Short mmCIF file of N, CA and C in Angstrom, two decimals:
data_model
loop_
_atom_site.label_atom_id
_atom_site.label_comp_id
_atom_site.label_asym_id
_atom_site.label_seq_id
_atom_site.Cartn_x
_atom_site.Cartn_y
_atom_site.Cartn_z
N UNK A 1 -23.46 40.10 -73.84
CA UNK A 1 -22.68 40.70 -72.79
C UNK A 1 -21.85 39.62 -72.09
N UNK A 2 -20.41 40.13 -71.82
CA UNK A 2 -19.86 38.62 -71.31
C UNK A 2 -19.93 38.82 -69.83
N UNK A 3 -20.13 37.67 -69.18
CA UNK A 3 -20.39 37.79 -67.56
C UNK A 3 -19.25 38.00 -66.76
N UNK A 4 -19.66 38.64 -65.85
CA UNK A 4 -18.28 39.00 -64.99
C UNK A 4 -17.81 37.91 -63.86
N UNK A 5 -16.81 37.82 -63.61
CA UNK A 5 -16.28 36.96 -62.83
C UNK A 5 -16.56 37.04 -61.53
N UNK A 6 -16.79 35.99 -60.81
CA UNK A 6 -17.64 36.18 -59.58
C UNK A 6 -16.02 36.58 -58.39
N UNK A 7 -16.08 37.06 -57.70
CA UNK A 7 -15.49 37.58 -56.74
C UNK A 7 -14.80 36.77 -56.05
N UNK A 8 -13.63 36.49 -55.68
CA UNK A 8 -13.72 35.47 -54.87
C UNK A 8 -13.53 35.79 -53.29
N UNK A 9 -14.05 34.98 -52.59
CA UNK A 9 -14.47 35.10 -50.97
C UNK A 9 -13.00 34.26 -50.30
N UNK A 10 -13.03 35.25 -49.18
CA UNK A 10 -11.71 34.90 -48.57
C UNK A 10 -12.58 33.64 -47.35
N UNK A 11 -11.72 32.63 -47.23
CA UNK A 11 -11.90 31.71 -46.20
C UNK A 11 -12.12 32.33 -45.27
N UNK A 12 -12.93 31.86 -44.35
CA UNK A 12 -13.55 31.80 -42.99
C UNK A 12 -12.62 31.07 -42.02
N UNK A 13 -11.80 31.74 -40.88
CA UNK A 13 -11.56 30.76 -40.42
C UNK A 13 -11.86 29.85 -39.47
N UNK A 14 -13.20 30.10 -39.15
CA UNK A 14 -13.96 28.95 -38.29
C UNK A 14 -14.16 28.28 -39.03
N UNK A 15 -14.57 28.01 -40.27
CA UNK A 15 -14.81 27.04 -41.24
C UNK A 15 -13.83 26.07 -40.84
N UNK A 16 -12.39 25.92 -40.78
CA UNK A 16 -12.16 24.54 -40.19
C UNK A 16 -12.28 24.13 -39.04
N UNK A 17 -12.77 25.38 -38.07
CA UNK A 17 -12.84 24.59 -36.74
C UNK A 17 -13.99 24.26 -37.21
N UNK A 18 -14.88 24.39 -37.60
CA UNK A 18 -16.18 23.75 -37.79
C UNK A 18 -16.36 22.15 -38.09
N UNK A 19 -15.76 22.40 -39.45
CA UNK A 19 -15.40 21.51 -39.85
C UNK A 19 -15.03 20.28 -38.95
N UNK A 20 -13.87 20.48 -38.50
CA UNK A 20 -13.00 19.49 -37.07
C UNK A 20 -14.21 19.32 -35.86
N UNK A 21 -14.99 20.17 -35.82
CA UNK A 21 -15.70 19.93 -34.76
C UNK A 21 -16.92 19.00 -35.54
N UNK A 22 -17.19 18.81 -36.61
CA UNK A 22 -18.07 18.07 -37.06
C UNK A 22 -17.72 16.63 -37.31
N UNK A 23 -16.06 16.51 -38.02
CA UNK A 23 -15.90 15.32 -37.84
C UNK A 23 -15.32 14.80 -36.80
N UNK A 24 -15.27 15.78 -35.86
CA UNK A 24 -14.97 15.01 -34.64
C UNK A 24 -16.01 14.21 -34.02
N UNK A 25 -17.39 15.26 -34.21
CA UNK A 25 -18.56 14.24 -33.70
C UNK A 25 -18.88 13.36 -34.43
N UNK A 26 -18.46 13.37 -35.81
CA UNK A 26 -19.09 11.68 -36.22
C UNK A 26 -18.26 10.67 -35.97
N UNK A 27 -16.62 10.90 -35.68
CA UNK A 27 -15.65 9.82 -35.28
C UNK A 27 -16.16 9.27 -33.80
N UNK A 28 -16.47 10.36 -32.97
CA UNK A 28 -16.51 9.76 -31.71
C UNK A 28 -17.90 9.21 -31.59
N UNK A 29 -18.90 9.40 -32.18
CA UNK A 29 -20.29 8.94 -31.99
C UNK A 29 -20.30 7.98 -33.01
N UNK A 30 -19.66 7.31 -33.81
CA UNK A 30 -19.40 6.53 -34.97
C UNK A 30 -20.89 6.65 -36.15
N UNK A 31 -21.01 7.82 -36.83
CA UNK A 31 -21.98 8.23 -37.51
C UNK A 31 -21.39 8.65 -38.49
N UNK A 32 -22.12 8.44 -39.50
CA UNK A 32 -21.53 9.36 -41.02
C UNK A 32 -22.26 10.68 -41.03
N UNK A 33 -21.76 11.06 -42.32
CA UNK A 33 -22.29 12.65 -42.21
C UNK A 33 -23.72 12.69 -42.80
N UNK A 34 -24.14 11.53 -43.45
CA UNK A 34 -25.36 11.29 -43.90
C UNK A 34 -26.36 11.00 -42.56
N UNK A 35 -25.82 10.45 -41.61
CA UNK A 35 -26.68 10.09 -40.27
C UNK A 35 -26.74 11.42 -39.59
N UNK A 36 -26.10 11.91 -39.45
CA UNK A 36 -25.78 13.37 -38.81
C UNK A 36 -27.07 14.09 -39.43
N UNK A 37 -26.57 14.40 -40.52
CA UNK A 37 -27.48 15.58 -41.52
C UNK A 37 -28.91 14.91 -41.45
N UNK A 38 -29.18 13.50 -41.28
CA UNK A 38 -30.53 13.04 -40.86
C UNK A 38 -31.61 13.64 -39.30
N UNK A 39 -29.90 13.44 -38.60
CA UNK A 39 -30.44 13.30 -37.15
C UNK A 39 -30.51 14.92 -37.02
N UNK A 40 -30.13 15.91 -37.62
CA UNK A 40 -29.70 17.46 -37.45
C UNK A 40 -30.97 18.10 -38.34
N UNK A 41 -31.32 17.17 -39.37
CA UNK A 41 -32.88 17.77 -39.96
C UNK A 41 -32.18 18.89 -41.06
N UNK A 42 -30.92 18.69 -41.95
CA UNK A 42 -30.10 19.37 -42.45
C UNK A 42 -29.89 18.81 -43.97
N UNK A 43 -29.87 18.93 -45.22
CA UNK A 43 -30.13 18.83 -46.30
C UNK A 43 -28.44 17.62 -46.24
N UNK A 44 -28.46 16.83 -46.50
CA UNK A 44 -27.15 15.72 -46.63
C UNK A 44 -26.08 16.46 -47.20
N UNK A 45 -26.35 16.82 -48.83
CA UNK A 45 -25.69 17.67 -49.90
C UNK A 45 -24.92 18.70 -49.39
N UNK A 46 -25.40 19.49 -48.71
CA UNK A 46 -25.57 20.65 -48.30
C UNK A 46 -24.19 20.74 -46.90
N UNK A 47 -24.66 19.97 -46.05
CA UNK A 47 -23.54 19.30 -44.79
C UNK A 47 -22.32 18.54 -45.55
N UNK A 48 -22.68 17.72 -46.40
CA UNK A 48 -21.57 16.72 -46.99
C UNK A 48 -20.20 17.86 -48.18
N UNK A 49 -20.95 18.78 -48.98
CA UNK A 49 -19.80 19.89 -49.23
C UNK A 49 -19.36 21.02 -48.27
N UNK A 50 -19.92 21.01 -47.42
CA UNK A 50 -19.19 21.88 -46.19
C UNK A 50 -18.01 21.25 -45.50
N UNK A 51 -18.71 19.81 -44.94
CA UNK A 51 -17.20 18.70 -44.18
C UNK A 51 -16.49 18.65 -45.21
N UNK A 52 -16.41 18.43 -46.36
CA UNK A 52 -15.57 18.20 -47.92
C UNK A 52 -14.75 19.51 -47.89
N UNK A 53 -14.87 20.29 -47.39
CA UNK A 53 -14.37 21.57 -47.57
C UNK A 53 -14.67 22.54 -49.08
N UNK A 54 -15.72 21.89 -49.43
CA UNK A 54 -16.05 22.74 -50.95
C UNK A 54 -16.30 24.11 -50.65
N UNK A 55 -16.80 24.50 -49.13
CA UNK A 55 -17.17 25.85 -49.01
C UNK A 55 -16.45 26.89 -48.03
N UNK A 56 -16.44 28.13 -48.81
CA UNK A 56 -15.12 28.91 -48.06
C UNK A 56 -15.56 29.54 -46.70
N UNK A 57 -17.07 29.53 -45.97
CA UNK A 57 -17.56 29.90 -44.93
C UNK A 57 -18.46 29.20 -44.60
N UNK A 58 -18.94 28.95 -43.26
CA UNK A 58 -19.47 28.56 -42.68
C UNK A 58 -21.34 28.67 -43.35
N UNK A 59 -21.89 27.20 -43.98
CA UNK A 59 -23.42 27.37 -44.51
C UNK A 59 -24.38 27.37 -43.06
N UNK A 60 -25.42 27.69 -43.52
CA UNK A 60 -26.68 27.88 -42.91
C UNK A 60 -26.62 26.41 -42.31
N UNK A 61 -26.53 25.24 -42.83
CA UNK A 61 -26.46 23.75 -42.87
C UNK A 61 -25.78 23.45 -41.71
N UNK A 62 -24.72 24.00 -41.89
CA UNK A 62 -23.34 23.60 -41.26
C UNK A 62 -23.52 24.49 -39.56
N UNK A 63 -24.32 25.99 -39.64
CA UNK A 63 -24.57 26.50 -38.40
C UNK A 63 -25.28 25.46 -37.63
N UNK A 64 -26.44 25.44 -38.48
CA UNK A 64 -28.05 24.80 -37.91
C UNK A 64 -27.34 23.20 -37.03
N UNK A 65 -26.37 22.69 -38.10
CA UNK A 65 -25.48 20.53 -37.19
C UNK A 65 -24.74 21.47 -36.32
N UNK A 66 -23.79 22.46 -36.21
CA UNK A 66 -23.05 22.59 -35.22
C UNK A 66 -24.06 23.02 -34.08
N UNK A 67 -24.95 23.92 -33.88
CA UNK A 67 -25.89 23.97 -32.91
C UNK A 67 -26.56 23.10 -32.14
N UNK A 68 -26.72 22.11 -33.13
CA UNK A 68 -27.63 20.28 -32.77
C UNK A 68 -26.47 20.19 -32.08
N UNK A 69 -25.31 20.05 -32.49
CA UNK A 69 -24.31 19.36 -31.91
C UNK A 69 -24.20 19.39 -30.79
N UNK A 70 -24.00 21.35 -30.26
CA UNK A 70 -24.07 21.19 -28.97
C UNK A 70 -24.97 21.30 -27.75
N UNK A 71 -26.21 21.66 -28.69
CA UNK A 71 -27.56 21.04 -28.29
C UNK A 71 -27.70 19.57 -26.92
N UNK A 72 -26.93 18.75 -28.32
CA UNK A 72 -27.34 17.07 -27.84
C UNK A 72 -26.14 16.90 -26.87
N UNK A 73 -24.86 17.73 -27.06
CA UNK A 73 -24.17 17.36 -25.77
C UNK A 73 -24.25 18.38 -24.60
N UNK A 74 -25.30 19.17 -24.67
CA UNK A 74 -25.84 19.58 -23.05
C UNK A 74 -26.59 18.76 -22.82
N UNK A 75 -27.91 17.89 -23.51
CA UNK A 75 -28.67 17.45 -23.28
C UNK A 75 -28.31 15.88 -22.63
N UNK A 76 -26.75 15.96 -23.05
CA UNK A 76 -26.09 14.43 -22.72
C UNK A 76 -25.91 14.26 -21.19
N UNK A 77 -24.82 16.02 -20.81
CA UNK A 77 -24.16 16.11 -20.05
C UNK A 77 -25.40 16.67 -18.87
N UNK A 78 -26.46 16.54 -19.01
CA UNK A 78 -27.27 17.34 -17.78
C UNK A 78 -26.95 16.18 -16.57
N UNK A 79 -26.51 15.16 -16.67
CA UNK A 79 -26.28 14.46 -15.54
C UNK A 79 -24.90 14.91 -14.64
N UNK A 80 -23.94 15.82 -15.42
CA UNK A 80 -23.01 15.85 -14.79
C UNK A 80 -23.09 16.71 -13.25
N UNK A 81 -24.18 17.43 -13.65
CA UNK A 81 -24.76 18.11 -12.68
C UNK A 81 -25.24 17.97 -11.02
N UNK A 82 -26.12 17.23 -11.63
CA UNK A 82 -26.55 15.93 -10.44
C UNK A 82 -25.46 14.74 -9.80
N UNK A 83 -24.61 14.58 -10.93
CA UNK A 83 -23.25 13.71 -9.86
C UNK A 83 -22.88 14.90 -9.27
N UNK A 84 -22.73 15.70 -9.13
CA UNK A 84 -21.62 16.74 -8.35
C UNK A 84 -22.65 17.39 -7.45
N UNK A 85 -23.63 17.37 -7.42
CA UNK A 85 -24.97 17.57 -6.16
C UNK A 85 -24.65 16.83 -4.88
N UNK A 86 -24.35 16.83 -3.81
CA UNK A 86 -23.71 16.25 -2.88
C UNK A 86 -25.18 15.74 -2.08
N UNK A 87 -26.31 16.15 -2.38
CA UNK A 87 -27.87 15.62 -2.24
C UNK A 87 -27.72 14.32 -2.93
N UNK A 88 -27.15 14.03 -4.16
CA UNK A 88 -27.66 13.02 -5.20
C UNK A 88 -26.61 12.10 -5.03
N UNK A 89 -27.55 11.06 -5.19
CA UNK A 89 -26.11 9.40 -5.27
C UNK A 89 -25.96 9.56 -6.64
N UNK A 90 -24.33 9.48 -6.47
CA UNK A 90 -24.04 9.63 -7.89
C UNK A 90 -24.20 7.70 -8.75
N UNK A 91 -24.56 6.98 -8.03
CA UNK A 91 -24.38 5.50 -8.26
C UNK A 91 -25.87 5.38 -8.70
N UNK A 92 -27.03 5.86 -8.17
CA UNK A 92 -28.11 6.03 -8.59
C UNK A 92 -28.45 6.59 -10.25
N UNK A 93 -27.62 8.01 -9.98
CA UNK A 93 -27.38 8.79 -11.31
C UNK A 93 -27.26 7.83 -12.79
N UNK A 94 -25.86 7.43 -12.39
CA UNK A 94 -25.21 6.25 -12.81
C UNK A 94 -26.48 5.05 -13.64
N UNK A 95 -27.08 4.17 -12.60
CA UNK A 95 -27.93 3.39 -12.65
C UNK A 95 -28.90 4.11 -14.40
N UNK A 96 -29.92 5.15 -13.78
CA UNK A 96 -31.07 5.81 -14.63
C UNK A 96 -29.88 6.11 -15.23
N UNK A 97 -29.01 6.50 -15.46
CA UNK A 97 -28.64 6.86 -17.39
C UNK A 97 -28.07 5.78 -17.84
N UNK A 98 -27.51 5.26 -17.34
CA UNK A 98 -27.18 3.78 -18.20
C UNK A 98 -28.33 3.28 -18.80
N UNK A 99 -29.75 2.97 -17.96
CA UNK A 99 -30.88 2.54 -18.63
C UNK A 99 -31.21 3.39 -20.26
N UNK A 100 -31.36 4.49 -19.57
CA UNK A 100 -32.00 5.61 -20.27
C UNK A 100 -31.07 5.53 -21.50
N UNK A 101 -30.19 5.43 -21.64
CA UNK A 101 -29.46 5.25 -22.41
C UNK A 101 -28.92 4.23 -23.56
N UNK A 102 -29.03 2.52 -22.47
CA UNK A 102 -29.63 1.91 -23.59
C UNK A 102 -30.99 1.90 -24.46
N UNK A 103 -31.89 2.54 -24.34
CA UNK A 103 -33.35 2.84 -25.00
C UNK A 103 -33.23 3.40 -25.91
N UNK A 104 -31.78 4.82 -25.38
CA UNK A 104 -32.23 5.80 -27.06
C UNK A 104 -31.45 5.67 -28.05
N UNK A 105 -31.92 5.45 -29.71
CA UNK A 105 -30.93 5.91 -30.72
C UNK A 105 -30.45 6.69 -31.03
N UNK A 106 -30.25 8.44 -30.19
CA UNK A 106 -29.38 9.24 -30.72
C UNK A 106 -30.70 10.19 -31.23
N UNK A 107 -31.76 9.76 -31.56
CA UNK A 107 -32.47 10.62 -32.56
C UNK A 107 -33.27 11.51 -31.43
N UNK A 108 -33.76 12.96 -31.77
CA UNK A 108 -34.78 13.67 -30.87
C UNK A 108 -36.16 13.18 -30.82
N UNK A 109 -36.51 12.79 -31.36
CA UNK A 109 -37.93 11.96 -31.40
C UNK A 109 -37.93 11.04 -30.37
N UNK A 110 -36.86 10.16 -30.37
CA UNK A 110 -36.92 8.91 -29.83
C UNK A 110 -36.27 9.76 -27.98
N UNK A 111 -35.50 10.60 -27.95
CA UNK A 111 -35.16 11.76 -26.58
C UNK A 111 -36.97 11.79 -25.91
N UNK A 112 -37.31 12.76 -26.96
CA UNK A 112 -38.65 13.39 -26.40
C UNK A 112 -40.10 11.68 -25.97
N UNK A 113 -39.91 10.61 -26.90
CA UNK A 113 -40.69 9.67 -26.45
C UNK A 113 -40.06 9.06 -25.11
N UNK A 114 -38.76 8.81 -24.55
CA UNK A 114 -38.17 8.30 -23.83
C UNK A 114 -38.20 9.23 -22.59
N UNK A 115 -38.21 10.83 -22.71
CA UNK A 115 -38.48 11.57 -21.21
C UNK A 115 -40.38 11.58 -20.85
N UNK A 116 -41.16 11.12 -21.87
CA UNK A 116 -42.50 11.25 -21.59
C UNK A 116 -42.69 9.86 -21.01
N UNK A 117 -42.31 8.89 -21.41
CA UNK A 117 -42.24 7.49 -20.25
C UNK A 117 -41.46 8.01 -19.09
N UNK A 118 -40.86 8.49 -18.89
CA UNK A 118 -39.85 8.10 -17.55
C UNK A 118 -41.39 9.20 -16.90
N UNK A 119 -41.49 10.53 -17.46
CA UNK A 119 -41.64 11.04 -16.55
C UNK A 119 -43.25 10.37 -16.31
N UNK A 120 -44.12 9.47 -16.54
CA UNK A 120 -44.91 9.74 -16.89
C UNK A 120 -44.67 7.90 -15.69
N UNK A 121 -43.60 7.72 -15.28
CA UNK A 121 -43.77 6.73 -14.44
C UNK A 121 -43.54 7.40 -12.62
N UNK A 122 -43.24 8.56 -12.46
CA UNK A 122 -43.65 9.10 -11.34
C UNK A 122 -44.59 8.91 -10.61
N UNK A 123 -46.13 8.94 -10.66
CA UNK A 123 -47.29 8.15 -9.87
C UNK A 123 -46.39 6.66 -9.13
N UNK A 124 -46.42 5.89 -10.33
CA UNK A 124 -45.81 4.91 -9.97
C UNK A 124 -45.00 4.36 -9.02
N UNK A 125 -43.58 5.15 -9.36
CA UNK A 125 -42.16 5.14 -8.40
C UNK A 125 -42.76 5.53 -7.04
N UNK A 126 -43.85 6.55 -7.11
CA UNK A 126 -43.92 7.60 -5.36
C UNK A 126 -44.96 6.13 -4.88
N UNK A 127 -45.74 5.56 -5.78
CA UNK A 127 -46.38 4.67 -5.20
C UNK A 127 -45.78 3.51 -4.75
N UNK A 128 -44.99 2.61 -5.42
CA UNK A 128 -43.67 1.78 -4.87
C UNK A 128 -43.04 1.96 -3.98
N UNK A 129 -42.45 3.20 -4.07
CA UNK A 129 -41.76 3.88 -2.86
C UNK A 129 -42.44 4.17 -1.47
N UNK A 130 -43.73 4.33 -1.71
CA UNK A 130 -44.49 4.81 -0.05
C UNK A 130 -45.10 2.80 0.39
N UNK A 131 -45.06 2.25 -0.71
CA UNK A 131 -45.24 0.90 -0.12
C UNK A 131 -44.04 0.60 0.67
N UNK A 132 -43.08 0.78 0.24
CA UNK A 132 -41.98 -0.33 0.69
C UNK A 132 -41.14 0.51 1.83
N UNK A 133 -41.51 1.88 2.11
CA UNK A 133 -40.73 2.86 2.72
C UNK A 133 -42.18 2.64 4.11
N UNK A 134 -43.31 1.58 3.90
CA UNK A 134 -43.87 1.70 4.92
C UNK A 134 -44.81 2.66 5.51
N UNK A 135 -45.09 3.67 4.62
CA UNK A 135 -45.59 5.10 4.24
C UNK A 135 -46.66 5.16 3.13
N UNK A 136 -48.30 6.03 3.49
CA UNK A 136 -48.77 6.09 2.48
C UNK A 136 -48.72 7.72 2.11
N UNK A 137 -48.26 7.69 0.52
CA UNK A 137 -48.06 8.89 0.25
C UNK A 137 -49.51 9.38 -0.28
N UNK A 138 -50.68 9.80 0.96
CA UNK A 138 -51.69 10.37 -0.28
C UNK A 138 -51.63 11.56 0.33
#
């Protein structure tokens, strides 16, 4: 029996915004698509013919990195919040993410080990703080 010809699928057109939005994040974060598809927990192959444009709609691959994507830039931007809090020094703000920031590589592992130290130095800070503020906080 001779096989029938597979159908062909009309382009998607989020597929290039996708696309653009993917290599936009590896230009500006200076990552390849192999670091990406590492850091996104996403099959390399799979991400690397989607940015290539081999595929005419948007893969499972390609949903799952664009989601990380904007995942990791809420998770970036939660400070913008707190600068615009008219409670919060934004110079303080400033200070803790610069730190916080040189510590992490980008990866969620290394996110989730880096908020269990900070938070996990609270005892600490309230104890520093009620020394030097002249105050015992018990």
């Amino acid at each position: 029996m001779p096989s029938m010809p597979r159908k062909a699928r009309n382009i998607d057109p989020n597929a290039a915004i996708a696309i653009a939005k993917i290599k936009r994040y590896c230009e500006t974060n200076g990552v390849s698509v192999l670091a990406l598809s590492k850091s996104a927990n996403v099959a390399q192959s799979a991400l690397a013919r989607f940015v290539n444009g081999e595929r005419k709609s948007i893969t499972p691959a390609a949903k799952f990195t664009l989601t990380w994507i904007d995942n990791r830039h809420n998770q970036h931007n939660w400070h913008n919040e707190l600068v615009h809090n008219d409670s919060t020094d934004s110079h303080g703000c400033r200070i803790i993410g610069d730190a916080i920031n040189s510590l992490w590589d980008g990866r969620l592992q290394s996110a989730e080990v880096i908020a269990s130290l900070v938070l996990a130095l609270r005892p600490a800070i309230d104890i520093l703080i009620g020394q030097k503020s002249g105050g015992d906080k018990e």
